[in-house]
Amino acid sequence: MRRRGHLRRLLPAAALAALAAGCATVQPWDKEALSRPAMQFSGEGAAQPFVAHALSTNEQAEGGEGGSGGGCGCR
Amino acid sequence: MAAADGRVARRWALLAALLGPGCLGADPSLGVRVDRYAGSDGVTVVSPRSDLALDLDDRTQVGLNYGVDAVSAASFNYAQSKTHRGDPVRTVGNCKACHGGIDAISGASLNYRDTRQELGVTVVRRLGETELKPAYIRSQEDDYLSQTLSLGLSQGLFSRDSTLDLGLRHSDDVSRPVWEKDLVRGLSTDAATLTLTQVLTRRSQARLSAELSDLRGFLSNPYAFVQVGGLTSQPLPERHPDARRQGLLAVAYKQALGWDSALELDYRYYADTWDVTAQTLALQWGKPWGPFTLEAGWRHYAQTQAWFFRNFYAQAQPYLSRDLKLAAFSDDLLNVGLRGGLGRDWSMDLRYGRYLRHDDLDYRLYYANGPVVSDMVSVGVTYH
């Protein structure tokens, strides 16, 4: 139980550290791997509107799947 | 019901007639999909949906979508249901006043159905590295109308390695119980979302989101009743507080792996002023397979209960709720999907999800025999 509490604190901290490390520019010609369909964020597997709607009828927490950008940056 | 079906068909035809000519010269993308939900509690939802996107010029895109949720509950039994026992509606009319096809002998609602229609209009306007996205969504049922206005602002930064999204949303909902259409209750919702998407390396990226919502108005279910004291006592209407604030933080990390595959890790923390806290952890894996992308994922969700929720009430309280959504529980969602191109102009999307809820509630007071297990299937094709 105590280990689970540590894990809950560590996950956001690790994510913030990862974001902070992201200041180095990645050139457009280096973004081939990022542009693959599998690299699109899927938002907990709930990005599909119907799945999100079905989950919202069962769960209190909803949202947090939004956002754009990332990938090849070639919108 | 036949009349409702006719209205739905006419609206589809009208939408097609209005949009058809516009599609011819505007490089359209048209998607059609059908989703189906089937739960162990007897609830089935079939949702046909269509999405149309038109590029008006190289900077402006208009999106239109229209969908229907056809809800049926074959096992729903109005006369014998515990939450309706002693319901004041009985003094107003009979079961048929609310549910069309009632079997007079068994009391079973043979054709308990409900239909929700949703129409959405979105405009995307690009101005350099900035994108503006105003949208309007209208969702309507016989006894419910919800209208949402939203504005999204997206800004690309640092050669598009970073993208900042700001979203503002306002909804107005109005409900009118079927037995008393003059009893109008409103709900107003304001929400703001801030999201940062950051490319980290050539093979990884992350996303950080924060969202705040403020809800004011009628937050109860007008059809839900709570038995207080015992199964033979007179049920009282469900009563929730009329204000609620919600907040969430979410972080996602995506890493490219070998064989062109990718792994996503998601975590979300949610809290509100009804003392509900929830955590979500998800893993999603994807890999190219010919012209398609194969995906599989697992998602785990756990929440605490609202401060006024009780499985059973010994005596009346200022707020009453046996809403399963406000109980302490956890659930799992397992999903697989296949999406990708079908030739040059077509793409498809197939998905299956299995949802399993876990709790230790006493289900003798509910319609269901135990925590719900449901299956979700989606089939979609898009013409580009």
Tab-separated table of C-alpha atoms in Angstrom:
chain	number	residue	atom	x	y	z
A	1	MET	CA	0.000	0.000	0.000
A	2	ARG	CA	2.890	2.331	0.932
A	3	ARG	CA	4.704	1.443	-2.294
A	4	ARG	CA	1.573	2.335	-4.268
A	5	GLY	CA	1.543	5.781	-2.593
A	6	HIS	CA	5.164	6.331	-3.662
A	7	LEU	CA	4.288	5.306	-7.210
A	8	ARG	CA	1.427	7.836	-7.332
A	9	ARG	CA	3.818	10.644	-6.401
A	10	LEU	CA	6.597	9.444	-8.672
A	11	LEU	CA	4.577	9.213	-11.876
A	12	PRO	CA	3.707	12.941	-12.199
A	13	ALA	CA	7.211	13.886	-11.016
A	14	ALA	CA	8.798	11.667	-13.671
A	15	ALA	CA	6.519	13.154	-16.302
A	16	LEU	CA	7.395	16.723	-15.285
A	17	ALA	CA	11.094	15.864	-15.379
A	18	ALA	CA	10.630	14.412	-18.854
A	19	LEU	CA	8.864	17.581	-19.999
A	20	ALA	CA	11.555	19.800	-18.522
A	21	ALA	CA	14.141	17.872	-20.499
A	22	GLY	CA	12.319	18.619	-23.720
A	23	CYS	CA	13.847	22.010	-24.484
A	24	ALA	CA	16.243	20.696	-27.128
A	25	THR	CA	14.846	21.336	-30.604
A	26	VAL	CA	14.175	18.296	-32.771
A	27	GLN	CA	14.612	19.224	-36.428
A	28	PRO	CA	11.723	18.507	-38.825
A	29	TRP	CA	13.815	15.944	-40.758
A	30	ASP	CA	14.369	14.057	-37.494
A	31	LYS	CA	10.665	13.606	-36.796
A	32	GLU	CA	10.013	10.565	-39.001
A	33	ALA	CA	9.361	8.265	-36.035
A	34	LEU	CA	7.104	10.862	-34.387
A	35	SER	CA	4.924	11.143	-37.496
A	36	ARG	CA	3.842	7.489	-37.522
A	37	PRO	CA	0.136	6.829	-36.804
A	38	ALA	CA	1.106	4.683	-33.804
A	39	MET	CA	2.734	7.778	-32.247
A	40	GLN	CA	-0.542	9.729	-32.069
A	41	PHE	CA	-1.747	10.177	-28.501
A	42	SER	CA	-4.732	7.939	-27.872
A	43	GLY	CA	-5.723	9.348	-24.472
A	44	GLU	CA	-6.057	6.240	-22.273
A	45	GLY	CA	-7.681	4.408	-25.168
A	46	ALA	CA	-10.706	6.631	-24.538
A	47	ALA	CA	-10.084	9.202	-27.261
A	48	GLN	CA	-12.908	7.759	-29.337
A	49	PRO	CA	-15.951	9.947	-28.569
A	50	PHE	CA	-18.251	6.958	-28.118
A	51	VAL	CA	-15.930	5.218	-25.638
A	52	ALA	CA	-15.451	8.506	-23.775
A	53	HIS	CA	-19.239	8.980	-23.664
A	54	ALA	CA	-19.823	5.416	-22.444
A	55	LEU	CA	-17.193	5.846	-19.722
A	56	SER	CA	-18.701	9.175	-18.659
A	57	THR	CA	-22.015	7.438	-17.923
A	58	ASN	CA	-20.195	5.122	-15.490
A	59	GLU	CA	-17.415	7.276	-14.039
A	60	GLN	CA	-17.238	10.659	-12.327
A	61	ALA	CA	-13.899	11.776	-13.786
A	62	GLU	CA	-13.901	12.754	-17.439
A	63	GLY	CA	-11.730	14.876	-19.689
A	64	GLY	CA	-7.992	15.321	-19.898
A	65	GLU	CA	-7.679	13.607	-23.294
A	66	GLY	CA	-7.537	16.826	-25.318
A	67	GLY	CA	-4.676	18.671	-26.915
A	68	SER	CA	-3.028	18.827	-30.293
A	69	GLY	CA	0.417	19.024	-31.775
A	70	GLY	CA	3.296	16.668	-31.335
A	71	GLY	CA	3.950	14.137	-34.051
A	72	CYS	CA	5.718	15.480	-37.125
A	73	GLY	CA	4.465	19.015	-36.440
A	74	CYS	CA	3.427	19.248	-40.104
A	75	ARG	CA	-0.230	20.107	-39.746
B	1	MET	CA	-41.259	5.516	-31.853
B	2	ALA	CA	-41.996	5.223	-35.576
B	3	ALA	CA	-42.635	8.963	-35.667
B	4	ALA	CA	-39.299	9.595	-33.943
B	5	ASP	CA	-37.531	7.306	-36.439
B	6	GLY	CA	-39.155	9.266	-39.261
B	7	ARG	CA	-37.934	12.553	-37.808
B	8	VAL	CA	-34.395	11.189	-37.522
B	9	ALA	CA	-34.450	9.951	-41.145
B	10	ARG	CA	-35.749	13.321	-42.365
B	11	ARG	CA	-32.957	15.175	-40.533
B	12	TRP	CA	-30.305	12.903	-42.073
B	13	ALA	CA	-31.826	13.530	-45.524
B	14	LEU	CA	-31.957	17.306	-44.921
B	15	LEU	CA	-28.343	17.344	-43.748
B	16	ALA	CA	-27.258	15.396	-46.849
B	17	ALA	CA	-29.225	17.739	-49.143
B	18	LEU	CA	-27.725	20.836	-47.531
B	19	LEU	CA	-24.184	19.545	-47.533
B	20	GLY	CA	-24.187	17.626	-50.806
B	21	PRO	CA	-23.678	20.588	-53.149
B	22	GLY	CA	-21.055	22.081	-50.859
B	23	CYS	CA	-19.081	18.844	-50.900
B	24	LEU	CA	-18.606	18.916	-54.648
B	25	GLY	CA	-16.134	21.735	-54.754
B	26	ALA	CA	-14.624	21.760	-51.305
B	27	ASP	CA	-12.416	18.661	-51.106
B	28	PRO	CA	-14.536	16.965	-48.479
B	29	SER	CA	-13.849	14.183	-46.039
B	30	LEU	CA	-16.881	12.141	-45.041
B	31	GLY	CA	-16.856	9.577	-42.254
B	32	VAL	CA	-19.595	7.203	-41.178
B	33	ARG	CA	-19.392	5.015	-38.132
B	34	VAL	CA	-21.623	2.828	-35.993
B	35	ASP	CA	-20.907	2.155	-32.324
B	36	ARG	CA	-22.684	-0.430	-30.224
B	37	TYR	CA	-22.688	-0.757	-26.428
B	38	ALA	CA	-24.200	-3.776	-24.683
B	39	GLY	CA	-24.153	-4.038	-20.885
B	40	SER	CA	-24.890	-6.945	-18.546
B	41	ASP	CA	-27.645	-4.775	-16.997
B	42	GLY	CA	-29.666	-5.134	-20.211
B	43	VAL	CA	-28.895	-1.684	-21.588
B	44	THR	CA	-28.025	-1.548	-25.288
B	45	VAL	CA	-27.007	1.593	-27.170
B	46	VAL	CA	-26.596	1.740	-30.945
B	47	SER	CA	-25.067	4.970	-32.284
B	48	PRO	CA	-24.821	5.721	-35.993
B	49	ARG	CA	-22.756	8.837	-36.558
B	50	SER	CA	-21.468	10.808	-39.516
B	51	ASP	CA	-18.726	13.422	-39.737
B	52	LEU	CA	-18.162	15.771	-42.621
B	53	ALA	CA	-15.115	18.025	-42.980
B	54	LEU	CA	-14.851	20.650	-45.705
B	55	ASP	CA	-11.739	22.675	-46.530
B	56	LEU	CA	-13.176	26.066	-47.471
B	57	ASP	CA	-9.699	27.385	-48.261
B	58	ASP	CA	-6.146	26.482	-47.259
B	59	ARG	CA	-6.676	28.029	-43.825
B	60	THR	CA	-10.270	27.245	-42.950
B	61	GLN	CA	-12.024	23.964	-42.332
B	62	VAL	CA	-15.654	23.423	-41.354
B	63	GLY	CA	-16.722	20.235	-39.613
B	64	LEU	CA	-20.257	18.970	-39.189
B	65	ASN	CA	-21.283	15.894	-37.316
B	66	TYR	CA	-24.610	14.323	-36.568
B	67	GLY	CA	-25.270	11.254	-34.463
B	68	VAL	CA	-28.025	9.349	-32.741
B	69	ASP	CA	-27.900	7.254	-29.571
B	70	ALA	CA	-30.726	4.706	-29.671
B	71	VAL	CA	-30.998	3.329	-26.140
B	72	SER	CA	-33.039	0.239	-25.325
B	73	ALA	CA	-33.356	-1.756	-22.142
B	74	ALA	CA	-35.186	-4.984	-22.875
B	75	SER	CA	-35.064	-6.204	-19.282
B	76	PHE	CA	-36.290	-2.926	-17.793
B	77	ASN	CA	-39.344	-3.633	-15.660
B	78	TYR	CA	-41.071	-0.465	-14.590
B	79	ALA	CA	-43.777	-1.845	-12.337
B	80	GLN	CA	-41.462	-4.048	-10.318
B	81	SER	CA	-38.415	-1.831	-10.239
B	82	LYS	CA	-37.290	-0.926	-6.766
B	83	THR	CA	-36.465	2.672	-7.460
B	84	HIS	CA	-39.936	3.264	-8.913
B	85	ARG	CA	-41.895	1.561	-6.157
B	86	GLY	CA	-44.236	4.157	-4.678
B	87	ASP	CA	-43.037	6.639	-7.250
B	88	PRO	CA	-45.272	9.756	-7.304
B	89	VAL	CA	-45.712	9.289	-11.065
B	90	ARG	CA	-48.262	6.590	-10.306
B	91	THR	CA	-50.561	9.223	-8.880
B	92	VAL	CA	-50.191	11.292	-12.044
B	93	GLY	CA	-50.762	8.639	-14.672
B	94	ASN	CA	-49.919	5.069	-15.501
B	95	CYS	CA	-46.763	3.420	-16.815
B	96	LYS	CA	-47.804	4.081	-20.383
B	97	ALA	CA	-47.577	7.812	-19.767
B	98	CYS	CA	-43.813	7.474	-19.670
B	99	HIS	CA	-43.057	4.216	-21.474
B	100	GLY	CA	-44.832	3.406	-24.733
B	101	GLY	CA	-45.076	-0.359	-24.961
B	102	ILE	CA	-46.120	-1.670	-21.572
B	103	ASP	CA	-47.165	-5.280	-21.178
B	104	ALA	CA	-50.312	-4.873	-19.062
B	105	ILE	CA	-50.060	-8.353	-17.566
B	106	SER	CA	-46.421	-8.593	-16.525
B	107	GLY	CA	-45.825	-4.886	-16.149
B	108	ALA	CA	-42.684	-5.227	-18.239
B	109	SER	CA	-41.773	-2.406	-20.538
B	110	LEU	CA	-41.497	-4.307	-23.804
B	111	ASN	CA	-40.079	-1.494	-25.858
B	112	TYR	CA	-38.368	0.810	-23.403
B	113	ARG	CA	-36.476	3.114	-25.729
B	114	ASP	CA	-34.908	6.500	-25.620
B	115	THR	CA	-33.261	8.491	-28.377
B	116	ARG	CA	-30.605	11.159	-28.115
B	117	GLN	CA	-29.637	13.236	-31.109
B	118	GLU	CA	-26.449	15.249	-31.332
B	119	LEU	CA	-25.483	17.862	-33.876
B	120	GLY	CA	-22.083	19.547	-33.846
B	121	VAL	CA	-20.561	22.342	-35.920
B	122	THR	CA	-16.852	23.141	-35.728
B	123	VAL	CA	-14.765	25.724	-37.556
B	124	VAL	CA	-10.977	25.506	-37.615
B	125	ARG	CA	-9.127	28.637	-38.712
B	126	ARG	CA	-5.337	28.587	-39.058
B	127	LEU	CA	-3.344	31.806	-38.731
B	128	GLY	CA	0.328	30.929	-38.994
B	129	GLU	CA	1.248	28.910	-35.923
B	130	THR	CA	-2.070	29.746	-34.290
B	131	GLU	CA	-5.276	27.771	-34.671
B	132	LEU	CA	-8.720	28.940	-33.591
B	133	LYS	CA	-11.477	26.392	-33.114
B	134	PRO	CA	-14.965	27.615	-32.176
B	135	ALA	CA	-17.617	24.891	-31.879
B	136	TYR	CA	-21.286	24.400	-31.080
B	137	ILE	CA	-22.875	21.128	-29.944
B	138	ARG	CA	-26.580	20.503	-29.474
B	139	SER	CA	-27.735	17.303	-27.774
B	140	GLN	CA	-31.441	16.601	-27.473
B	141	GLU	CA	-33.726	13.986	-25.952
B	142	ASP	CA	-37.474	14.056	-25.321
B	143	ASP	CA	-36.882	15.368	-21.823
B	144	TYR	CA	-33.425	16.936	-22.084
B	145	LEU	CA	-31.658	19.627	-24.088
B	146	SER	CA	-27.974	20.423	-23.801
B	147	GLN	CA	-26.227	23.185	-25.741
B	148	THR	CA	-22.470	23.733	-25.610
B	149	LEU	CA	-20.362	26.560	-26.967
B	150	SER	CA	-16.606	26.136	-26.922
B	151	LEU	CA	-13.539	27.955	-28.123
B	152	GLY	CA	-10.159	26.307	-28.622
B	153	LEU	CA	-6.926	28.195	-29.165
B	154	SER	CA	-3.832	26.265	-30.219
B	155	GLN	CA	-0.371	27.805	-30.515
B	156	GLY	CA	2.657	26.059	-31.996
B	157	LEU	CA	5.980	27.081	-30.420
B	158	PHE	CA	9.703	26.354	-30.969
B	159	SER	CA	9.417	24.950	-34.509
B	160	ARG	CA	6.280	23.126	-33.396
B	161	ASP	CA	8.181	21.075	-30.843
B	162	SER	CA	5.732	22.513	-28.313
B	163	THR	CA	2.014	23.078	-28.719
B	164	LEU	CA	-0.047	24.957	-26.187
B	165	ASP	CA	-3.830	24.455	-26.222
B	166	LEU	CA	-6.343	26.556	-24.312
B	167	GLY	CA	-9.971	25.445	-24.307
B	168	LEU	CA	-12.996	27.271	-22.873
B	169	ARG	CA	-16.429	25.683	-22.721
B	170	HIS	CA	-19.890	26.755	-21.592
B	171	SER	CA	-22.914	24.434	-21.472
B	172	ASP	CA	-26.550	25.078	-20.670
B	173	ASP	CA	-28.685	22.016	-19.946
B	174	VAL	CA	-32.441	21.949	-19.430
B	175	SER	CA	-34.371	18.916	-18.194
B	176	ARG	CA	-38.140	18.393	-18.128
B	177	PRO	CA	-39.340	15.131	-16.520
B	178	VAL	CA	-41.676	13.198	-18.801
B	179	TRP	CA	-44.481	13.285	-16.247
B	180	GLU	CA	-44.345	17.059	-15.771
B	181	LYS	CA	-43.080	18.947	-18.797
B	182	ASP	CA	-43.610	22.289	-17.080
B	183	LEU	CA	-41.090	21.415	-14.377
B	184	VAL	CA	-38.019	22.969	-16.000
B	185	ARG	CA	-34.651	22.581	-14.297
B	186	GLY	CA	-31.427	24.103	-15.546
B	187	LEU	CA	-27.756	23.303	-15.247
B	188	SER	CA	-24.919	25.608	-16.235
B	189	THR	CA	-21.344	24.392	-16.749
B	190	ASP	CA	-18.161	26.392	-17.339
B	191	ALA	CA	-14.851	24.688	-17.990
B	192	ALA	CA	-11.305	25.666	-18.903
B	193	THR	CA	-8.567	23.347	-20.157
B	194	LEU	CA	-4.853	23.988	-20.639
B	195	THR	CA	-2.697	21.416	-22.441
B	196	LEU	CA	0.991	21.387	-23.337
B	197	THR	CA	2.242	18.852	-25.873
B	198	GLN	CA	6.015	18.613	-26.047
B	199	VAL	CA	8.305	16.722	-28.423
B	200	LEU	CA	11.078	15.432	-26.162
B	201	THR	CA	13.396	13.552	-28.489
B	202	ARG	CA	13.288	12.113	-32.005
B	203	ARG	CA	11.376	9.139	-30.575
B	204	SER	CA	9.372	10.454	-27.631
B	205	GLN	CA	6.828	13.089	-26.726
B	206	ALA	CA	4.732	14.031	-23.688
B	207	ARG	CA	1.505	15.813	-22.902
B	208	LEU	CA	0.425	17.611	-19.735
B	209	SER	CA	-3.194	18.735	-19.194
B	210	ALA	CA	-5.103	20.589	-16.501
B	211	GLU	CA	-8.848	21.146	-16.437
B	212	LEU	CA	-11.216	23.018	-14.123
B	213	SER	CA	-15.019	22.828	-14.281
B	214	ASP	CA	-17.737	24.660	-12.387
B	215	LEU	CA	-21.282	23.241	-12.403
B	216	ARG	CA	-24.304	25.084	-11.012
B	217	GLY	CA	-27.931	24.016	-11.031
B	218	PHE	CA	-29.905	20.761	-11.061
B	219	LEU	CA	-27.347	17.966	-10.684
B	220	SER	CA	-29.745	15.147	-9.712
B	221	ASN	CA	-31.440	12.511	-11.836
B	222	PRO	CA	-35.174	13.346	-11.891
B	223	TYR	CA	-36.013	9.649	-12.392
B	224	ALA	CA	-33.967	8.305	-9.485
B	225	PHE	CA	-35.548	7.569	-6.111
B	226	VAL	CA	-34.022	6.445	-2.839
B	227	GLN	CA	-35.564	3.958	-0.452
B	228	VAL	CA	-35.096	5.183	3.123
B	229	GLY	CA	-35.461	2.843	6.107
B	230	GLY	CA	-36.559	-0.316	4.309
B	231	LEU	CA	-37.802	-1.819	1.093
B	232	THR	CA	-41.441	-1.151	1.987
B	233	SER	CA	-40.996	2.544	2.783
B	234	GLN	CA	-42.003	5.377	0.475
B	235	PRO	CA	-39.058	6.264	-1.834
B	236	LEU	CA	-37.802	9.843	-1.813
B	237	PRO	CA	-36.434	11.655	-4.861
B	238	GLU	CA	-32.676	11.608	-5.293
B	239	ARG	CA	-31.219	14.908	-4.099
B	240	HIS	CA	-27.680	16.089	-4.917
B	241	PRO	CA	-26.067	19.407	-3.956
B	242	ASP	CA	-26.669	22.073	-6.621
B	243	ALA	CA	-23.048	23.160	-7.063
B	244	ARG	CA	-19.893	21.294	-7.875
B	245	ARG	CA	-16.316	22.129	-8.804
B	246	GLN	CA	-14.084	19.608	-10.542
B	247	GLY	CA	-10.385	19.619	-11.347
B	248	LEU	CA	-8.019	17.208	-13.030
B	249	LEU	CA	-4.389	16.844	-13.978
B	250	ALA	CA	-3.321	14.423	-16.678
B	251	VAL	CA	0.036	13.420	-18.076
B	252	ALA	CA	0.794	11.205	-21.066
B	253	TYR	CA	4.097	9.908	-22.418
B	254	LYS	CA	4.627	8.301	-25.805
B	255	GLN	CA	7.759	6.375	-26.761
B	256	ALA	CA	8.658	4.890	-30.161
B	257	LEU	CA	9.933	1.314	-29.849
B	258	GLY	CA	11.421	-1.250	-32.195
B	259	TRP	CA	9.597	-2.550	-35.301
B	260	ASP	CA	7.961	0.894	-35.662
B	261	SER	CA	5.748	0.196	-32.656
B	262	ALA	CA	4.944	2.732	-29.912
B	263	LEU	CA	3.936	2.618	-26.266
B	264	GLU	CA	1.812	5.228	-24.458
B	265	LEU	CA	1.549	5.658	-20.703
B	266	ASP	CA	-1.271	7.805	-19.281
B	267	TYR	CA	-1.972	8.938	-15.741
B	268	ARG	CA	-4.807	11.208	-14.569
B	269	TYR	CA	-5.768	12.543	-11.148
B	270	TYR	CA	-9.256	13.958	-10.530
B	271	ALA	CA	-10.836	15.630	-7.492
B	272	ASP	CA	-14.101	17.486	-6.870
B	273	THR	CA	-15.979	19.286	-4.107
B	274	TRP	CA	-18.207	16.240	-3.493
B	275	ASP	CA	-15.099	14.474	-2.094
B	276	VAL	CA	-14.740	12.204	-5.106
B	277	THR	CA	-11.114	11.586	-6.061
B	278	ALA	CA	-10.182	9.344	-8.958
B	279	GLN	CA	-7.012	8.023	-10.539
B	280	THR	CA	-6.626	6.553	-13.987
B	281	LEU	CA	-3.666	4.598	-15.314
B	282	ALA	CA	-3.495	3.379	-18.894
B	283	LEU	CA	-1.100	1.629	-21.262
B	284	GLN	CA	-1.631	1.720	-25.010
B	285	TRP	CA	0.501	-0.094	-27.587
B	286	GLY	CA	0.406	0.367	-31.360
B	287	LYS	CA	2.225	-1.187	-34.314
B	288	PRO	CA	1.951	-0.836	-38.101
B	289	TRP	CA	0.545	-3.912	-39.836
B	290	GLY	CA	0.595	-3.498	-43.582
B	291	PRO	CA	-1.424	-0.375	-44.401
B	292	PHE	CA	-3.038	-0.543	-40.940
B	293	THR	CA	-2.100	0.265	-37.366
B	294	LEU	CA	-2.864	-2.411	-34.814
B	295	GLU	CA	-3.592	-1.150	-31.288
B	296	ALA	CA	-4.173	-2.774	-27.923
B	297	GLY	CA	-4.598	-1.203	-24.539
B	298	TRP	CA	-5.511	-1.559	-20.894
B	299	ARG	CA	-6.951	1.176	-18.706
B	300	HIS	CA	-7.597	1.032	-14.957
B	301	TYR	CA	-9.768	3.558	-13.097
B	302	ALA	CA	-10.479	3.855	-9.358
B	303	GLN	CA	-12.560	6.433	-7.474
B	304	THR	CA	-13.671	7.193	-3.913
B	305	GLN	CA	-17.329	7.811	-3.100
B	306	ALA	CA	-19.175	11.148	-2.839
B	307	TRP	CA	-19.584	12.300	0.757
B	308	PHE	CA	-23.380	11.902	0.721
B	309	PHE	CA	-23.582	8.585	-1.147
B	310	ARG	CA	-25.047	5.625	0.738
B	311	ASN	CA	-25.791	2.155	-0.503
B	312	PHE	CA	-28.633	2.109	2.033
B	313	TYR	CA	-30.193	4.975	4.050
B	314	ALA	CA	-31.513	4.199	7.543
B	315	GLN	CA	-33.057	7.670	7.783
B	316	ALA	CA	-33.589	10.676	5.519
B	317	GLN	CA	-30.664	13.051	4.967
B	318	PRO	CA	-30.484	16.545	3.398
B	319	TYR	CA	-28.867	14.924	0.340
B	320	LEU	CA	-29.793	11.454	-0.875
B	321	SER	CA	-28.138	9.381	-3.577
B	322	ARG	CA	-27.692	5.741	-4.457
B	323	ASP	CA	-26.253	6.663	-7.862
B	324	LEU	CA	-23.723	3.947	-8.749
B	325	LYS	CA	-21.603	6.612	-10.408
B	326	LEU	CA	-21.026	8.246	-6.999
B	327	ALA	CA	-20.009	5.032	-5.212
B	328	ALA	CA	-16.464	3.864	-4.487
B	329	PHE	CA	-15.461	1.468	-7.240
B	330	SER	CA	-12.815	0.609	-9.795
B	331	ASP	CA	-13.054	-0.544	-13.383
B	332	ASP	CA	-10.931	-1.872	-16.221
B	333	LEU	CA	-11.193	-1.281	-19.946
B	334	LEU	CA	-9.449	-3.633	-22.357
B	335	ASN	CA	-9.413	-2.595	-25.992
B	336	VAL	CA	-8.082	-3.647	-29.375
B	337	GLY	CA	-8.331	-1.709	-32.622
B	338	LEU	CA	-7.305	-1.714	-36.250
B	339	ARG	CA	-7.235	1.480	-38.292
B	340	GLY	CA	-5.671	2.556	-41.539
B	341	GLY	CA	-5.978	3.039	-45.273
B	342	LEU	CA	-8.137	1.118	-47.715
B	343	GLY	CA	-6.591	2.310	-50.946
B	344	ARG	CA	-5.886	5.964	-51.712
B	345	ASP	CA	-9.197	7.553	-50.744
B	346	TRP	CA	-10.611	5.352	-48.004
B	347	SER	CA	-9.690	4.525	-44.441
B	348	MET	CA	-11.345	2.371	-41.819
B	349	ASP	CA	-11.418	1.995	-38.058
B	350	LEU	CA	-12.463	-1.157	-36.189
B	351	ARG	CA	-12.515	-1.300	-32.405
B	352	TYR	CA	-13.583	-3.598	-29.617
B	353	GLY	CA	-13.580	-2.784	-25.919
B	354	ARG	CA	-14.567	-4.770	-22.837
B	355	TYR	CA	-15.490	-2.825	-19.702
B	356	LEU	CA	-15.524	-4.474	-16.253
B	357	ARG	CA	-16.630	-2.715	-13.068
B	358	HIS	CA	-15.561	-3.886	-9.591
B	359	ASP	CA	-17.234	-2.920	-6.292
B	360	ASP	CA	-18.663	-4.503	-3.151
B	361	LEU	CA	-22.093	-2.830	-3.082
B	362	ASP	CA	-25.341	-4.540	-2.109
B	363	TYR	CA	-27.058	-4.915	-5.496
B	364	ARG	CA	-30.410	-6.076	-4.104
B	365	LEU	CA	-31.521	-2.437	-4.285
B	366	TYR	CA	-30.619	-2.009	-7.966
B	367	TYR	CA	-31.893	-3.365	-11.276
B	368	ALA	CA	-28.628	-5.157	-11.933
B	369	ASN	CA	-27.514	-8.399	-10.310
B	370	GLY	CA	-23.951	-7.179	-9.872
B	371	PRO	CA	-21.303	-4.790	-11.207
B	372	VAL	CA	-21.819	-4.133	-14.897
B	373	VAL	CA	-19.744	-5.774	-17.622
B	374	SER	CA	-20.157	-4.327	-21.096
B	375	ASP	CA	-18.906	-4.746	-24.643
B	376	MET	CA	-18.270	-1.872	-27.053
B	377	VAL	CA	-17.862	-2.399	-30.794
B	378	SER	CA	-17.146	0.360	-33.340
B	379	VAL	CA	-16.986	0.181	-37.123
B	380	GLY	CA	-16.140	3.260	-39.165
B	381	VAL	CA	-15.128	4.176	-42.708
B	382	THR	CA	-13.956	7.550	-43.985
B	383	TYR	CA	-13.710	8.867	-47.528
B	384	HIS	CA	-10.988	11.492	-47.954
